[in-house]
Amino acid sequence: MKKLIPILLSALMFTGCAGTSNNQTNTYRQISMDEAVNMMAQETGYIILDRILYTSTHYPANYGFIPRTYGDDGDPLDVLLICNQALEPMSLVRAYPIGVISMIDNGRFDEKIIAIPFGDPQYNGYRDIWELPVHIIDELKHFLSVYKALENKSVHVLEVGSHETATKTISQSIKKYEDA
């Protein structure tokens, strides 16, 4: 059986990280699925408007980031939470990574962790992104390839990686934060 790294969606709490004995990582849920508004929590704890999508598309999954991480783009590592419900901003959700989508966003390498909440009975049987219906993966890739098009920003989806790749990405991004 594959080892799971739990992800807890959290704005201000951080209790563990990949590589600890309990293999826990925490993330913050920022945008509910079916929304077109990107709210960003700053270190102050306030939620501010980051941007409203220029396209008529909406986020296909709940969206957030893992605090105390730095991706290759210099921002906290992004997470798309596959879930059967839209989640409230600032909500705490225990989830685990099943994959990662790598892309070039405006000339910079960027990664989106794909995760599933433990408490979602519709999806919590999936352990790797390749177990999902192909349409869900295609929808995520399509969204990521077009959501900035009307901003005249170039986004190119490179590849989809497995649970193991996602786990490695999370560990590397925690190290980048700790080394900063």
XYZ file of C-alpha atoms in Angstrom:
180
model
C 0.000 0.000 0.000
C 1.229 3.490 -0.859
C 2.199 5.767 1.998
C -0.053 8.806 2.167
C 1.012 12.285 3.197
C -1.972 13.964 4.842
C -2.531 17.587 3.840
C -4.450 19.849 6.213
C -5.875 22.943 4.565
C -5.129 25.752 6.981
C -4.482 29.475 6.850
C -2.524 30.007 10.026
C -1.866 26.583 11.556
C 1.093 24.402 10.700
C 1.690 21.267 12.715
C 3.789 18.999 10.540
C 5.505 18.471 7.229
C 6.490 15.824 4.763
C 9.344 13.810 6.103
C 8.199 13.908 9.732
C 7.398 10.679 11.501
C 3.679 11.082 10.854
C 4.222 12.253 7.255
C 1.913 15.249 7.600
C 1.741 18.350 5.467
C -0.725 21.190 5.940
C -2.295 23.367 3.271
C -4.702 26.280 3.155
C -7.938 26.181 1.110
C -8.147 29.440 -0.772
C -10.746 29.143 -3.583
C -13.867 26.998 -3.719
C -14.583 24.979 -6.826
C -16.992 26.626 -9.264
C -15.653 30.089 -8.343
C -13.821 32.615 -10.498
C -12.430 34.731 -7.638
C -8.948 34.184 -6.221
C -8.625 35.304 -2.583
C -5.153 35.309 -1.067
C -4.415 35.039 2.661
C -1.460 37.158 3.625
C 0.757 36.633 6.673
C -1.533 39.039 8.530
C -4.373 36.514 8.311
C -6.525 38.838 6.215
C -8.144 37.596 3.037
C -7.646 39.958 0.121
C -8.739 39.812 -3.496
C -5.842 38.507 -5.591
C -7.658 38.390 -8.929
C -10.898 37.568 -10.678
C -10.485 35.179 -13.575
C -10.700 36.936 -16.934
C -12.229 33.876 -18.575
C -15.735 32.456 -18.275
C -14.240 29.301 -16.813
C -14.221 28.494 -13.085
C -11.946 26.556 -10.774
C -12.710 22.840 -11.263
C -11.598 22.000 -7.721
C -11.061 23.713 -4.390
C -7.775 25.601 -4.606
C -5.214 26.484 -1.968
C -1.572 26.293 -1.027
C 0.747 24.618 1.449
C 2.095 27.141 3.979
C 5.807 27.130 4.740
C 6.696 25.860 1.287
C 8.212 27.489 -1.778
C 7.604 26.122 -5.240
C 9.967 26.759 -8.118
C 7.955 29.913 -8.895
C 8.854 31.367 -5.469
C 5.269 31.118 -4.178
C 3.819 28.628 -1.708
C 3.067 25.283 -3.358
C -0.426 25.295 -4.922
C -3.000 22.544 -4.279
C -6.134 21.556 -6.215
C -8.429 19.563 -3.903
C -10.646 17.050 -5.690
C -13.801 17.036 -3.573
C -17.543 16.593 -4.059
C -18.292 19.856 -2.210
C -17.205 23.473 -2.465
C -15.309 24.342 0.722
C -15.401 27.615 2.622
C -12.364 29.915 2.593
C -10.110 29.473 5.640
C -11.514 25.994 6.251
C -9.346 23.221 7.665
C -9.357 20.049 5.591
C -7.302 16.898 6.174
C -6.296 15.611 2.732
C -3.561 13.651 0.962
C -1.715 14.193 -2.354
C -2.431 11.856 -5.261
C -0.468 13.619 -7.990
C 1.026 16.795 -9.396
C 0.591 18.762 -12.621
C 3.747 20.529 -13.821
C 3.496 23.573 -16.052
C 5.195 26.717 -17.309
C 3.263 29.769 -16.114
C 4.373 33.059 -17.660
C 7.858 31.676 -18.279
C 8.273 30.168 -14.799
C 8.075 26.518 -13.759
C 5.005 25.913 -11.567
C 3.502 22.819 -9.953
C -0.032 22.135 -8.742
C -0.433 19.350 -6.188
C -3.620 17.327 -6.702
C -5.076 16.135 -3.386
C -8.168 14.455 -1.932
C -9.778 15.055 1.489
C -9.801 12.030 3.786
C -13.426 12.766 4.708
C -14.856 12.762 1.172
C -16.534 9.376 0.618
C -16.849 9.975 -3.129
C -13.108 10.355 -3.740
C -11.177 9.060 -0.706
C -10.637 5.624 -2.269
C -8.261 7.081 -4.875
C -4.563 6.938 -3.987
C -2.914 8.025 -7.261
C -3.961 10.524 -9.920
C -3.893 7.770 -12.557
C -6.773 6.028 -10.749
C -9.077 9.021 -11.389
C -11.409 9.021 -14.382
C -9.459 10.411 -17.363
C -12.009 13.198 -17.784
C -11.126 14.693 -14.374
C -7.425 14.819 -15.294
C -8.286 16.309 -18.713
C -10.516 18.938 -17.069
C -7.750 19.980 -14.661
C -5.177 20.189 -17.474
C -7.586 22.159 -19.676
C -8.415 24.627 -16.907
C -4.734 25.217 -16.155
C -3.973 25.752 -19.845
C -6.680 28.427 -20.397
C -7.429 30.199 -17.108
C -4.977 33.044 -17.795
C -5.449 33.278 -21.576
C -7.440 36.541 -21.568
C -4.781 38.125 -19.336
C -2.340 37.559 -22.210
C -0.280 35.302 -19.958
C 1.161 32.149 -21.407
C 0.578 28.857 -19.584
C 1.770 25.503 -20.899
C 0.899 22.261 -19.103
C 3.919 19.952 -19.225
C 3.043 16.684 -17.512
C 1.005 14.891 -14.894
C 2.953 13.139 -12.135
C 2.042 10.348 -9.734
C 1.513 10.264 -5.970
C 5.230 9.586 -5.539
C 6.138 12.620 -7.651
C 3.758 14.804 -5.628
C 5.252 13.586 -2.349
C 8.755 14.379 -3.591
C 7.614 17.826 -4.799
C 6.119 18.634 -1.380
C 9.299 17.536 0.430
C 11.473 19.649 -1.894
C 9.254 22.717 -1.469
C 9.392 22.418 2.341
C 13.196 22.263 2.127
C 13.240 25.393 -0.093
C 11.223 27.246 2.530
C 13.431 26.052 5.394
C 16.585 27.035 3.470
C 15.275 30.544 2.635
